[in-house]
């Protein structure tokens, strides 16, 4: 019995749950709308999922450490505006500008990480602050006006196609392959789980937890910037209002994908599925001509449902665990506590 | 083993007892695998202070938990004011006039004194509004009666520990408690504060309130308590007037049991000095601690809870900073500022609270074991999973850890197996100095013996082991030498041959 529960609660189990939900949604949608299963529409869904998807890979790491990052939408906007400025206003080399933009994103992630590990501020507060700072700087730099008309080479980032597949989708897949391997096969990934599993134990095992947390936030900052490039390239415009409310979509994707907000458990594949679920729902509701106002309501309900399922599943486990704990306490019965 | 139960007083028949406020008869409580209380009698006269003593695990806390409704007894009878009662839950216990003041207070820091005292029992005005005036008036009355000089509007967070304790007493009074249980009330108090506490307890007595007084500080009992009941291994050993007893007699009653063959013998020649600490001090916590450890040696650290043992170990391991003192490892002075430094010097720390500090409960067995030395499995950036699993597998076999697989989350393992995983972490790292803080807490007898065997194996392989334990038989049975700490100082050092529980307790209660 215990073994079954152990399995059910493993990340594979959770990812399976999200995958089932995704497939179910697709089946329902394909019956509801004849357009849903067309190649163009499927590619469309994938393309629309890329922004959330790319950032969710990093956010997964952060949430596994037990943290949160609210600044991703603002960092996305600021770094895309600055890159756009370098390219359009100063005429710098496109790839150099993209590279610098990503560095800027990573820098704000680094700031988050340093505040969280050195001061230390709670992640919610630190990233809330940076969210305001980055968004404000984007407005300051652009004066509120969009920067547009990019060279073709830059637009490729958002609009390019490789065969039938949009380039951003390829980019997302590459990001996921890298982050999956990092999470499962490298020290960084292992320590990410360890920190979220029990930070105190990790510290006492000699892990420089501060350093690894900072790396994780920096990576997410870089991914936010990358998503910012893709968005600007797709729209052929960088704006200071881009990515408003984006952080909540990203967090939602991670949570729907089965990564627990209390840390220590989860995985990037689930987050990818979570991003796709959100993409399918949005797309499906569009096809069904549901107004964007109602879409927000429905997405909100989906997030609540996903977290409720997670909590209920945990609760189930907790009930079993206390039963088992009785046995452990039994050993303790000899000396329950020092009185 | 227990035929030697002593009945010191001519208490006679316990049954009639008009002057008893509480009688507990034949209380029996079984936890899976352990008989925590076996047919224990305990009675409390009106207006007396009754000390309840015994070693850790003697059953004091279980008895109190039954009285406070936190546990249900399996067998037995509780009579309060000549009425048989069956205490359902903590709230019910309160209604019966039982109030427990735990070591950790149940106060809300950012509420004021009067809000805390009447929390959950607020007087209301017009049904929906809290009648603060009335609450304040009553609080004032209570505090005056107890002669406590604390401002009503003060936040509890701003009060000293002693003052907070007074608030707890006042709270108990406000609930019309006539039985108050105090769990180690003096453990965090200074001398003058203790005096004040004793004054307050005497006031309670005068009101006819009975106090059950639990303390490890034996000498203070004669100052405050009238009678004493000693528990040992879940049995009632003695109840007596305190005046009829000496401290030595009490200690004998507390520990009086044979050290049977539960500690495996080892025959290890001591090697060179591996660790020396000189004059380690941390303000208010540790005072000029000096000791040494040799290869092949087990050095025990005994002392009461709060004597500074765990803090000393955390300092040694770099988990806490200290102000003064030097640490030498194999004759070289080393600087330890973080656990990473300590680990580099070959120190391993098996923490006291394995769930909070030792293990990642929701992660698999394998990851928990290899976390201390992941580097040895890294091949060109990646973890070599096959090698990692092989190593984890061999550790599981070596320590005989019972787990269905390496992927099992450790929270599903038993306490003994969890503890072995913590030990495995440091075996992997080849630590040469191992600090065991309460290594057998909460694990069963069989697993204990396995932990002892592991310790023996470690020292046989040339490691040095420091063992902190509150279980005296364990510390005497396992150590080559024993340091005893009290109030942040080392108050005594005994060799295995000299050591006895009586001697250790004497040093441990030295002011």
PDB file of N, CA and C in Angstrom, chain B residues 181-273:
ATOM      1  N   UNK B 181      -0.440  21.924  35.809  1.00  0.00           N
ATOM      2  CA  UNK B 181       0.762  21.140  35.538  1.00  0.00           C
ATOM      3  C   UNK B 181       1.817  22.081  34.991  1.00  0.00           C
ATOM      4  N   UNK B 182       3.003  22.051  35.587  1.00  0.00           N
ATOM      5  CA  UNK B 182       4.093  22.894  35.080  1.00  0.00           C
ATOM      6  C   UNK B 182       5.210  21.997  34.580  1.00  0.00           C
ATOM      7  N   UNK B 183       5.505  22.135  33.314  1.00  0.00           N
ATOM      8  CA  UNK B 183       6.515  21.286  32.682  1.00  0.00           C
ATOM      9  C   UNK B 183       7.832  22.042  32.623  1.00  0.00           C
ATOM     10  N   UNK B 184       8.781  21.627  33.409  1.00  0.00           N
ATOM     11  CA  UNK B 184      10.105  22.263  33.429  1.00  0.00           C
ATOM     12  C   UNK B 184      10.008  23.783  33.518  1.00  0.00           C
ATOM     13  N   UNK B 185       9.301  24.300  34.516  1.00  0.00           N
ATOM     14  CA  UNK B 185       9.060  25.743  34.504  1.00  0.00           C
ATOM     15  C   UNK B 185      10.322  26.569  34.727  1.00  0.00           C
ATOM     16  N   UNK B 186      11.336  25.991  35.335  1.00  0.00           N
ATOM     17  CA  UNK B 186      12.513  26.805  35.661  1.00  0.00           C
ATOM     18  C   UNK B 186      13.630  26.659  34.633  1.00  0.00           C
ATOM     19  N   UNK B 187      13.418  25.848  33.618  1.00  0.00           N
ATOM     20  CA  UNK B 187      14.546  25.530  32.730  1.00  0.00           C
ATOM     21  C   UNK B 187      15.087  26.766  32.016  1.00  0.00           C
ATOM     22  N   UNK B 188      14.224  27.772  31.813  1.00  0.00           N
ATOM     23  CA  UNK B 188      14.699  28.951  31.083  1.00  0.00           C
ATOM     24  C   UNK B 188      14.795  30.178  31.977  1.00  0.00           C
ATOM     25  N   UNK B 189      14.775  29.983  33.289  1.00  0.00           N
ATOM     26  CA  UNK B 189      14.736  31.144  34.186  1.00  0.00           C
ATOM     27  C   UNK B 189      16.048  31.346  34.927  1.00  0.00           C
ATOM     28  N   UNK B 190      16.321  32.589  35.264  1.00  0.00           N
ATOM     29  CA  UNK B 190      17.454  32.897  36.123  1.00  0.00           C
ATOM     30  C   UNK B 190      17.041  32.757  37.580  1.00  0.00           C
ATOM     31  N   UNK B 191      18.023  32.921  38.469  1.00  0.00           N
ATOM     32  CA  UNK B 191      17.756  32.669  39.887  1.00  0.00           C
ATOM     33  C   UNK B 191      16.655  33.545  40.473  1.00  0.00           C
ATOM     34  N   UNK B 192      16.710  34.845  40.174  1.00  0.00           N
ATOM     35  CA  UNK B 192      15.739  35.732  40.767  1.00  0.00           C
ATOM     36  C   UNK B 192      14.338  35.436  40.236  1.00  0.00           C
ATOM     37  N   UNK B 193      14.315  35.079  38.951  1.00  0.00           N
ATOM     38  CA  UNK B 193      13.020  34.760  38.342  1.00  0.00           C
ATOM     39  C   UNK B 193      12.429  33.490  38.951  1.00  0.00           C
ATOM     40  N   UNK B 194      13.311  32.571  39.266  1.00  0.00           N
ATOM     41  CA  UNK B 194      12.839  31.334  39.890  1.00  0.00           C
ATOM     42  C   UNK B 194      12.202  31.659  41.239  1.00  0.00           C
ATOM     43  N   UNK B 195      12.855  32.561  41.979  1.00  0.00           N
ATOM     44  CA  UNK B 195      12.315  32.970  43.268  1.00  0.00           C
ATOM     45  C   UNK B 195      10.891  33.500  43.117  1.00  0.00           C
ATOM     46  N   UNK B 196      10.729  34.374  42.121  1.00  0.00           N
ATOM     47  CA  UNK B 196       9.418  34.958  41.863  1.00  0.00           C
ATOM     48  C   UNK B 196       8.402  33.860  41.505  1.00  0.00           C
ATOM     49  N   UNK B 197       8.850  32.913  40.695  1.00  0.00           N
ATOM     50  CA  UNK B 197       7.963  31.816  40.302  1.00  0.00           C
ATOM     51  C   UNK B 197       7.519  31.021  41.527  1.00  0.00           C
ATOM     52  N   UNK B 198       8.487  30.747  42.407  1.00  0.00           N
ATOM     53  CA  UNK B 198       8.149  29.960  43.591  1.00  0.00           C
ATOM     54  C   UNK B 198       7.152  30.712  44.472  1.00  0.00           C
ATOM     55  N   UNK B 199       7.328  32.037  44.523  1.00  0.00           N
ATOM     56  CA  UNK B 199       6.382  32.843  45.296  1.00  0.00           C
ATOM     57  C   UNK B 199       4.978  32.676  44.727  1.00  0.00           C
ATOM     58  N   UNK B 200       4.919  32.737  43.406  1.00  0.00           N
ATOM     59  CA  UNK B 200       3.619  32.603  42.757  1.00  0.00           C
ATOM     60  C   UNK B 200       3.018  31.224  43.013  1.00  0.00           C
ATOM     61  N   UNK B 201       3.866  30.204  42.943  1.00  0.00           N
ATOM     62  CA  UNK B 201       3.354  28.846  43.175  1.00  0.00           C
ATOM     63  C   UNK B 201       2.795  28.728  44.585  1.00  0.00           C
ATOM     64  N   UNK B 202       3.483  29.389  45.527  1.00  0.00           N
ATOM     65  CA  UNK B 202       2.978  29.319  46.903  1.00  0.00           C
ATOM     66  C   UNK B 202       1.619  29.989  47.017  1.00  0.00           C
ATOM     67  N   UNK B 203       1.434  31.070  46.274  1.00  0.00           N
ATOM     68  CA  UNK B 203       0.117  31.725  46.269  1.00  0.00           C
ATOM     69  C   UNK B 203      -0.951  30.784  45.740  1.00  0.00           C
ATOM     70  N   UNK B 204      -0.582  30.046  44.688  1.00  0.00           N
ATOM     71  CA  UNK B 204      -1.534  29.092  44.125  1.00  0.00           C
ATOM     72  C   UNK B 204      -1.924  28.069  45.187  1.00  0.00           C
ATOM     73  N   UNK B 205      -0.911  27.591  45.917  1.00  0.00           N
ATOM     74  CA  UNK B 205      -1.159  26.617  46.984  1.00  0.00           C
ATOM     75  C   UNK B 205      -2.163  27.154  48.000  1.00  0.00           C
ATOM     76  N   UNK B 206      -1.917  28.406  48.381  1.00  0.00           N
ATOM     77  CA  UNK B 206      -2.800  29.004  49.388  1.00  0.00           C
ATOM     78  C   UNK B 206      -4.240  29.073  48.929  1.00  0.00           C
ATOM     79  N   UNK B 207      -4.420  29.173  47.631  1.00  0.00           N
ATOM     80  CA  UNK B 207      -5.783  29.184  47.100  1.00  0.00           C
ATOM     81  C   UNK B 207      -6.367  27.791  47.000  1.00  0.00           C
ATOM     82  N   UNK B 208      -5.579  26.777  47.386  1.00  0.00           N
ATOM     83  CA  UNK B 208      -6.075  25.413  47.313  1.00  0.00           C
ATOM     84  C   UNK B 208      -5.864  24.767  45.962  1.00  0.00           C
ATOM     85  N   UNK B 209      -5.069  25.422  45.140  1.00  0.00           N
ATOM     86  CA  UNK B 209      -4.796  24.839  43.834  1.00  0.00           C
ATOM     87  C   UNK B 209      -3.650  23.840  43.960  1.00  0.00           C
ATOM     88  N   UNK B 210      -3.777  22.726  43.269  1.00  0.00           N
ATOM     89  CA  UNK B 210      -2.715  21.726  43.310  1.00  0.00           C
ATOM     90  C   UNK B 210      -1.829  21.880  42.078  1.00  0.00           C
ATOM     91  N   UNK B 211      -0.543  21.671  42.305  1.00  0.00           N
ATOM     92  CA  UNK B 211       0.403  21.839  41.199  1.00  0.00           C
ATOM     93  C   UNK B 211       1.176  20.542  40.985  1.00  0.00           C
ATOM     94  N   UNK B 212       1.183  20.077  39.737  1.00  0.00           N
ATOM     95  CA  UNK B 212       2.075  18.963  39.378  1.00  0.00           C
ATOM     96  C   UNK B 212       3.312  19.601  38.764  1.00  0.00           C
ATOM     97  N   UNK B 213       4.455  19.309  39.370  1.00  0.00           N
ATOM     98  CA  UNK B 213       5.664  20.052  39.052  1.00  0.00           C
ATOM     99  C   UNK B 213       6.685  19.094  38.454  1.00  0.00           C
ATOM    100  N   UNK B 214       6.977  19.304  37.172  1.00  0.00           N
ATOM    101  CA  UNK B 214       7.929  18.419  36.504  1.00  0.00           C
ATOM    102  C   UNK B 214       9.249  19.158  36.344  1.00  0.00           C
ATOM    103  N   UNK B 215      10.330  18.543  36.808  1.00  0.00           N
ATOM    104  CA  UNK B 215      11.609  19.238  36.673  1.00  0.00           C
ATOM    105  C   UNK B 215      12.757  18.253  36.662  1.00  0.00           C
ATOM    106  N   UNK B 216      13.785  18.619  35.934  1.00  0.00           N
ATOM    107  CA  UNK B 216      15.019  17.852  35.986  1.00  0.00           C
ATOM    108  C   UNK B 216      15.980  18.397  37.019  1.00  0.00           C
ATOM    109  N   UNK B 217      15.683  19.607  37.488  1.00  0.00           N
ATOM    110  CA  UNK B 217      16.579  20.201  38.484  1.00  0.00           C
ATOM    111  C   UNK B 217      16.165  19.705  39.858  1.00  0.00           C
ATOM    112  N   UNK B 218      16.810  18.650  40.261  1.00  0.00           N
ATOM    113  CA  UNK B 218      16.339  17.986  41.465  1.00  0.00           C
ATOM    114  C   UNK B 218      16.441  18.862  42.701  1.00  0.00           C
ATOM    115  N   UNK B 219      17.542  19.628  42.844  1.00  0.00           N
ATOM    116  CA  UNK B 219      17.718  20.291  44.145  1.00  0.00           C
ATOM    117  C   UNK B 219      16.645  21.323  44.442  1.00  0.00           C
ATOM    118  N   UNK B 220      16.017  21.869  43.408  1.00  0.00           N
ATOM    119  CA  UNK B 220      15.001  22.875  43.691  1.00  0.00           C
ATOM    120  C   UNK B 220      13.721  22.250  44.228  1.00  0.00           C
ATOM    121  N   UNK B 221      13.569  20.959  44.081  1.00  0.00           N
ATOM    122  CA  UNK B 221      12.327  20.315  44.519  1.00  0.00           C
ATOM    123  C   UNK B 221      12.078  20.524  46.007  1.00  0.00           C
ATOM    124  N   UNK B 222      13.164  20.473  46.809  1.00  0.00           N
ATOM    125  CA  UNK B 222      12.983  20.597  48.259  1.00  0.00           C
ATOM    126  C   UNK B 222      12.486  21.973  48.650  1.00  0.00           C
ATOM    127  N   UNK B 223      12.775  22.935  47.774  1.00  0.00           N
ATOM    128  CA  UNK B 223      12.323  24.287  48.055  1.00  0.00           C
ATOM    129  C   UNK B 223      10.834  24.449  47.810  1.00  0.00           C
ATOM    130  N   UNK B 224      10.313  23.710  46.842  1.00  0.00           N
ATOM    131  CA  UNK B 224       8.977  24.057  46.379  1.00  0.00           C
ATOM    132  C   UNK B 224       7.962  22.926  46.520  1.00  0.00           C
ATOM    133  N   UNK B 225       8.419  21.692  46.457  1.00  0.00           N
ATOM    134  CA  UNK B 225       7.444  20.602  46.384  1.00  0.00           C
ATOM    135  C   UNK B 225       7.203  19.964  47.749  1.00  0.00           C
ATOM    136  N   UNK B 226       6.006  19.410  47.916  1.00  0.00           N
ATOM    137  CA  UNK B 226       5.681  18.711  49.154  1.00  0.00           C
ATOM    138  C   UNK B 226       5.962  17.218  49.022  1.00  0.00           C
ATOM    139  N   UNK B 227       5.481  16.686  47.915  1.00  0.00           N
ATOM    140  CA  UNK B 227       5.686  15.245  47.714  1.00  0.00           C
ATOM    141  C   UNK B 227       6.302  15.012  46.339  1.00  0.00           C
ATOM    142  N   UNK B 228       6.762  13.790  46.127  1.00  0.00           N
ATOM    143  CA  UNK B 228       7.385  13.472  44.850  1.00  0.00           C
ATOM    144  C   UNK B 228       6.929  12.091  44.404  1.00  0.00           C
ATOM    145  N   UNK B 229       6.702  11.949  43.123  1.00  0.00           N
ATOM    146  CA  UNK B 229       6.436  10.631  42.540  1.00  0.00           C
ATOM    147  C   UNK B 229       7.490  10.372  41.481  1.00  0.00           C
ATOM    148  N   UNK B 230       8.080   9.169  41.542  1.00  0.00           N
ATOM    149  CA  UNK B 230       9.130   8.814  40.597  1.00  0.00           C
ATOM    150  C   UNK B 230       8.604   7.754  39.631  1.00  0.00           C
ATOM    151  N   UNK B 231       8.785   8.010  38.364  1.00  0.00           N
ATOM    152  CA  UNK B 231       8.441   7.016  37.344  1.00  0.00           C
ATOM    153  C   UNK B 231       9.727   6.502  36.706  1.00  0.00           C
ATOM    154  N   UNK B 232       9.662   5.253  36.315  1.00  0.00           N
ATOM    155  CA  UNK B 232      10.815   4.705  35.593  1.00  0.00           C
ATOM    156  C   UNK B 232      10.307   3.666  34.596  1.00  0.00           C
ATOM    157  N   UNK B 233      10.684   3.819  33.359  1.00  0.00           N
ATOM    158  CA  UNK B 233      10.285   2.877  32.309  1.00  0.00           C
ATOM    159  C   UNK B 233       8.796   2.583  32.318  1.00  0.00           C
ATOM    160  N   UNK B 234       8.014   3.596  32.537  1.00  0.00           N
ATOM    161  CA  UNK B 234       6.566   3.416  32.491  1.00  0.00           C
ATOM    162  C   UNK B 234       5.951   2.841  33.753  1.00  0.00           C
ATOM    163  N   UNK B 235       6.778   2.635  34.777  1.00  0.00           N
ATOM    164  CA  UNK B 235       6.259   2.100  36.034  1.00  0.00           C
ATOM    165  C   UNK B 235       6.296   3.161  37.116  1.00  0.00           C
ATOM    166  N   UNK B 236       5.367   3.032  38.042  1.00  0.00           N
ATOM    167  CA  UNK B 236       5.415   3.870  39.227  1.00  0.00           C
ATOM    168  C   UNK B 236       6.433   3.257  40.167  1.00  0.00           C
ATOM    169  N   UNK B 237       7.439   4.036  40.565  1.00  0.00           N
ATOM    170  CA  UNK B 237       8.488   3.479  41.422  1.00  0.00           C
ATOM    171  C   UNK B 237       8.287   3.864  42.869  1.00  0.00           C
ATOM    172  N   UNK B 238       7.954   5.125  43.105  1.00  0.00           N
ATOM    173  CA  UNK B 238       7.799   5.552  44.486  1.00  0.00           C
ATOM    174  C   UNK B 238       7.005   6.843  44.564  1.00  0.00           C
ATOM    175  N   UNK B 239       6.283   6.997  45.672  1.00  0.00           N
ATOM    176  CA  UNK B 239       5.692   8.275  46.003  1.00  0.00           C
ATOM    177  C   UNK B 239       6.048   8.546  47.450  1.00  0.00           C
ATOM    178  N   UNK B 240       6.530   9.741  47.724  1.00  0.00           N
ATOM    179  CA  UNK B 240       7.032   9.967  49.072  1.00  0.00           C
ATOM    180  C   UNK B 240       6.984  11.441  49.421  1.00  0.00           C
ATOM    181  N   UNK B 241       6.987  11.710  50.730  1.00  0.00           N
ATOM    182  CA  UNK B 241       7.214  13.092  51.157  1.00  0.00           C
ATOM    183  C   UNK B 241       8.647  13.436  50.808  1.00  0.00           C
ATOM    184  N   UNK B 242       8.841  14.626  50.297  1.00  0.00           N
ATOM    185  CA  UNK B 242      10.194  14.978  49.905  1.00  0.00           C
ATOM    186  C   UNK B 242      11.133  15.045  51.093  1.00  0.00           C
ATOM    187  N   UNK B 243      10.584  15.500  52.196  1.00  0.00           N
ATOM    188  CA  UNK B 243      11.436  15.658  53.382  1.00  0.00           C
ATOM    189  C   UNK B 243      12.077  14.346  53.788  1.00  0.00           C
ATOM    190  N   UNK B 244      11.406  13.244  53.432  1.00  0.00           N
ATOM    191  CA  UNK B 244      11.928  11.949  53.848  1.00  0.00           C
ATOM    192  C   UNK B 244      13.024  11.430  52.932  1.00  0.00           C
ATOM    193  N   UNK B 245      13.403  12.240  51.950  1.00  0.00           N
ATOM    194  CA  UNK B 245      14.341  11.720  50.967  1.00  0.00           C
ATOM    195  C   UNK B 245      15.535  12.639  50.762  1.00  0.00           C
ATOM    196  N   UNK B 246      16.633  12.037  50.314  1.00  0.00           N
ATOM    197  CA  UNK B 246      17.773  12.853  49.912  1.00  0.00           C
ATOM    198  C   UNK B 246      17.859  12.820  48.392  1.00  0.00           C
ATOM    199  N   UNK B 247      18.671  13.723  47.880  1.00  0.00           N
ATOM    200  CA  UNK B 247      18.828  13.786  46.424  1.00  0.00           C
ATOM    201  C   UNK B 247      19.389  12.462  45.885  1.00  0.00           C
ATOM    202  N   UNK B 248      20.360  11.926  46.617  1.00  0.00           N
ATOM    203  CA  UNK B 248      20.969  10.686  46.138  1.00  0.00           C
ATOM    204  C   UNK B 248      19.957   9.555  46.067  1.00  0.00           C
ATOM    205  N   UNK B 249      19.089   9.521  47.080  1.00  0.00           N
ATOM    206  CA  UNK B 249      18.060   8.472  47.062  1.00  0.00           C
ATOM    207  C   UNK B 249      17.141   8.635  45.859  1.00  0.00           C
ATOM    208  N   UNK B 250      16.810   9.906  45.591  1.00  0.00           N
ATOM    209  CA  UNK B 250      15.934  10.177  44.446  1.00  0.00           C
ATOM    210  C   UNK B 250      16.575   9.711  43.149  1.00  0.00           C
ATOM    211  N   UNK B 251      17.839  10.078  42.992  1.00  0.00           N
ATOM    212  CA  UNK B 251      18.535   9.709  41.752  1.00  0.00           C
ATOM    213  C   UNK B 251      18.551   8.199  41.596  1.00  0.00           C
ATOM    214  N   UNK B 252      18.817   7.517  42.703  1.00  0.00           N
ATOM    215  CA  UNK B 252      18.857   6.054  42.647  1.00  0.00           C
ATOM    216  C   UNK B 252      17.511   5.500  42.184  1.00  0.00           C
ATOM    217  N   UNK B 253      16.444   6.086  42.718  1.00  0.00           N
ATOM    218  CA  UNK B 253      15.118   5.621  42.311  1.00  0.00           C
ATOM    219  C   UNK B 253      14.863   5.884  40.832  1.00  0.00           C
ATOM    220  N   UNK B 254      15.360   7.026  40.371  1.00  0.00           N
ATOM    221  CA  UNK B 254      15.126   7.377  38.966  1.00  0.00           C
ATOM    222  C   UNK B 254      15.822   6.426  38.011  1.00  0.00           C
ATOM    223  N   UNK B 255      17.070   6.085  38.306  1.00  0.00           N
ATOM    224  CA  UNK B 255      17.870   5.354  37.327  1.00  0.00           C
ATOM    225  C   UNK B 255      18.001   3.878  37.654  1.00  0.00           C
ATOM    226  N   UNK B 256      17.568   3.488  38.838  1.00  0.00           N
ATOM    227  CA  UNK B 256      17.871   2.163  39.345  1.00  0.00           C
ATOM    228  C   UNK B 256      17.525   0.979  38.465  1.00  0.00           C
ATOM    229  N   UNK B 257      18.330   0.739  37.515  1.00  0.00           N
ATOM    230  CA  UNK B 257      18.123  -0.484  36.742  1.00  0.00           C
ATOM    231  C   UNK B 257      19.481  -0.972  36.259  1.00  0.00           C
ATOM    232  N   UNK B 258      19.533  -2.217  35.938  1.00  0.00           N
ATOM    233  CA  UNK B 258      20.793  -2.775  35.474  1.00  0.00           C
ATOM    234  C   UNK B 258      21.043  -2.353  34.040  1.00  0.00           C
ATOM    235  N   UNK B 259      22.306  -2.150  33.771  1.00  0.00           N
ATOM    236  CA  UNK B 259      22.674  -1.951  32.375  1.00  0.00           C
ATOM    237  C   UNK B 259      22.929  -3.326  31.808  1.00  0.00           C
ATOM    238  N   UNK B 260      21.956  -3.832  31.129  1.00  0.00           N
ATOM    239  CA  UNK B 260      22.115  -5.190  30.619  1.00  0.00           C
ATOM    240  C   UNK B 260      22.983  -5.185  29.381  1.00  0.00           C
ATOM    241  N   UNK B 261      22.967  -6.255  28.686  1.00  0.00           N
ATOM    242  CA  UNK B 261      23.872  -6.426  27.562  1.00  0.00           C
ATOM    243  C   UNK B 261      23.419  -5.701  26.307  1.00  0.00           C
ATOM    244  N   UNK B 262      22.717  -4.581  26.479  1.00  0.00           N
ATOM    245  CA  UNK B 262      22.199  -3.966  25.266  1.00  0.00           C
ATOM    246  C   UNK B 262      23.269  -3.200  24.497  1.00  0.00           C
ATOM    247  N   UNK B 263      24.423  -3.034  25.110  1.00  0.00           N
ATOM    248  CA  UNK B 263      25.466  -2.302  24.401  1.00  0.00           C
ATOM    249  C   UNK B 263      26.559  -3.251  23.949  1.00  0.00           C
ATOM    250  N   UNK B 264      26.691  -3.416  22.650  1.00  0.00           N
ATOM    251  CA  UNK B 264      27.677  -4.364  22.141  1.00  0.00           C
ATOM    252  C   UNK B 264      29.080  -3.946  22.565  1.00  0.00           C
ATOM    253  N   UNK B 265      29.871  -4.919  22.958  1.00  0.00           N
ATOM    254  CA  UNK B 265      31.239  -4.623  23.391  1.00  0.00           C
ATOM    255  C   UNK B 265      32.106  -4.309  22.176  1.00  0.00           C
ATOM    256  N   UNK B 266      33.089  -3.498  22.404  1.00  0.00           N
ATOM    257  CA  UNK B 266      34.057  -3.305  21.326  1.00  0.00           C
ATOM    258  C   UNK B 266      35.444  -3.298  21.927  1.00  0.00           C
ATOM    259  N   UNK B 267      36.384  -3.654  21.108  1.00  0.00           N
ATOM    260  CA  UNK B 267      37.754  -3.725  21.589  1.00  0.00           C
ATOM    261  C   UNK B 267      38.605  -2.975  20.568  1.00  0.00           C
ATOM    262  N   UNK B 268      38.743  -1.687  20.815  1.00  0.00           N
ATOM    263  CA  UNK B 268      39.455  -0.860  19.853  1.00  0.00           C
ATOM    264  C   UNK B 268      40.560  -0.110  20.576  1.00  0.00           C
ATOM    265  N   UNK B 269      41.767  -0.202  20.027  1.00  0.00           N
ATOM    266  CA  UNK B 269      42.866   0.538  20.626  1.00  0.00           C
ATOM    267  C   UNK B 269      42.723   2.007  20.234  1.00  0.00           C
ATOM    268  N   UNK B 270      42.947   2.906  21.215  1.00  0.00           N
ATOM    269  CA  UNK B 270      42.823   4.321  20.912  1.00  0.00           C
ATOM    270  C   UNK B 270      44.038   4.792  20.135  1.00  0.00           C
ATOM    271  N   UNK B 271      43.800   5.637  19.158  1.00  0.00           N
ATOM    272  CA  UNK B 271      44.890   6.141  18.335  1.00  0.00           C
ATOM    273  C   UNK B 271      45.259   7.566  18.706  1.00  0.00           C
ATOM    274  N   UNK B 272      45.795   8.263  17.727  1.00  0.00           N
ATOM    275  CA  UNK B 272      46.266   9.623  17.960  1.00  0.00           C
ATOM    276  C   UNK B 272      45.092  10.568  18.125  1.00  0.00           C
ATOM    277  N   UNK B 273      45.384  11.719  18.726  1.00  0.00           N
ATOM    278  CA  UNK B 273      44.344  12.723  18.888  1.00  0.00           C
ATOM    279  C   UNK B 273      43.876  13.203  17.515  1.00  0.00           C
TER     280      UNK B 273
END
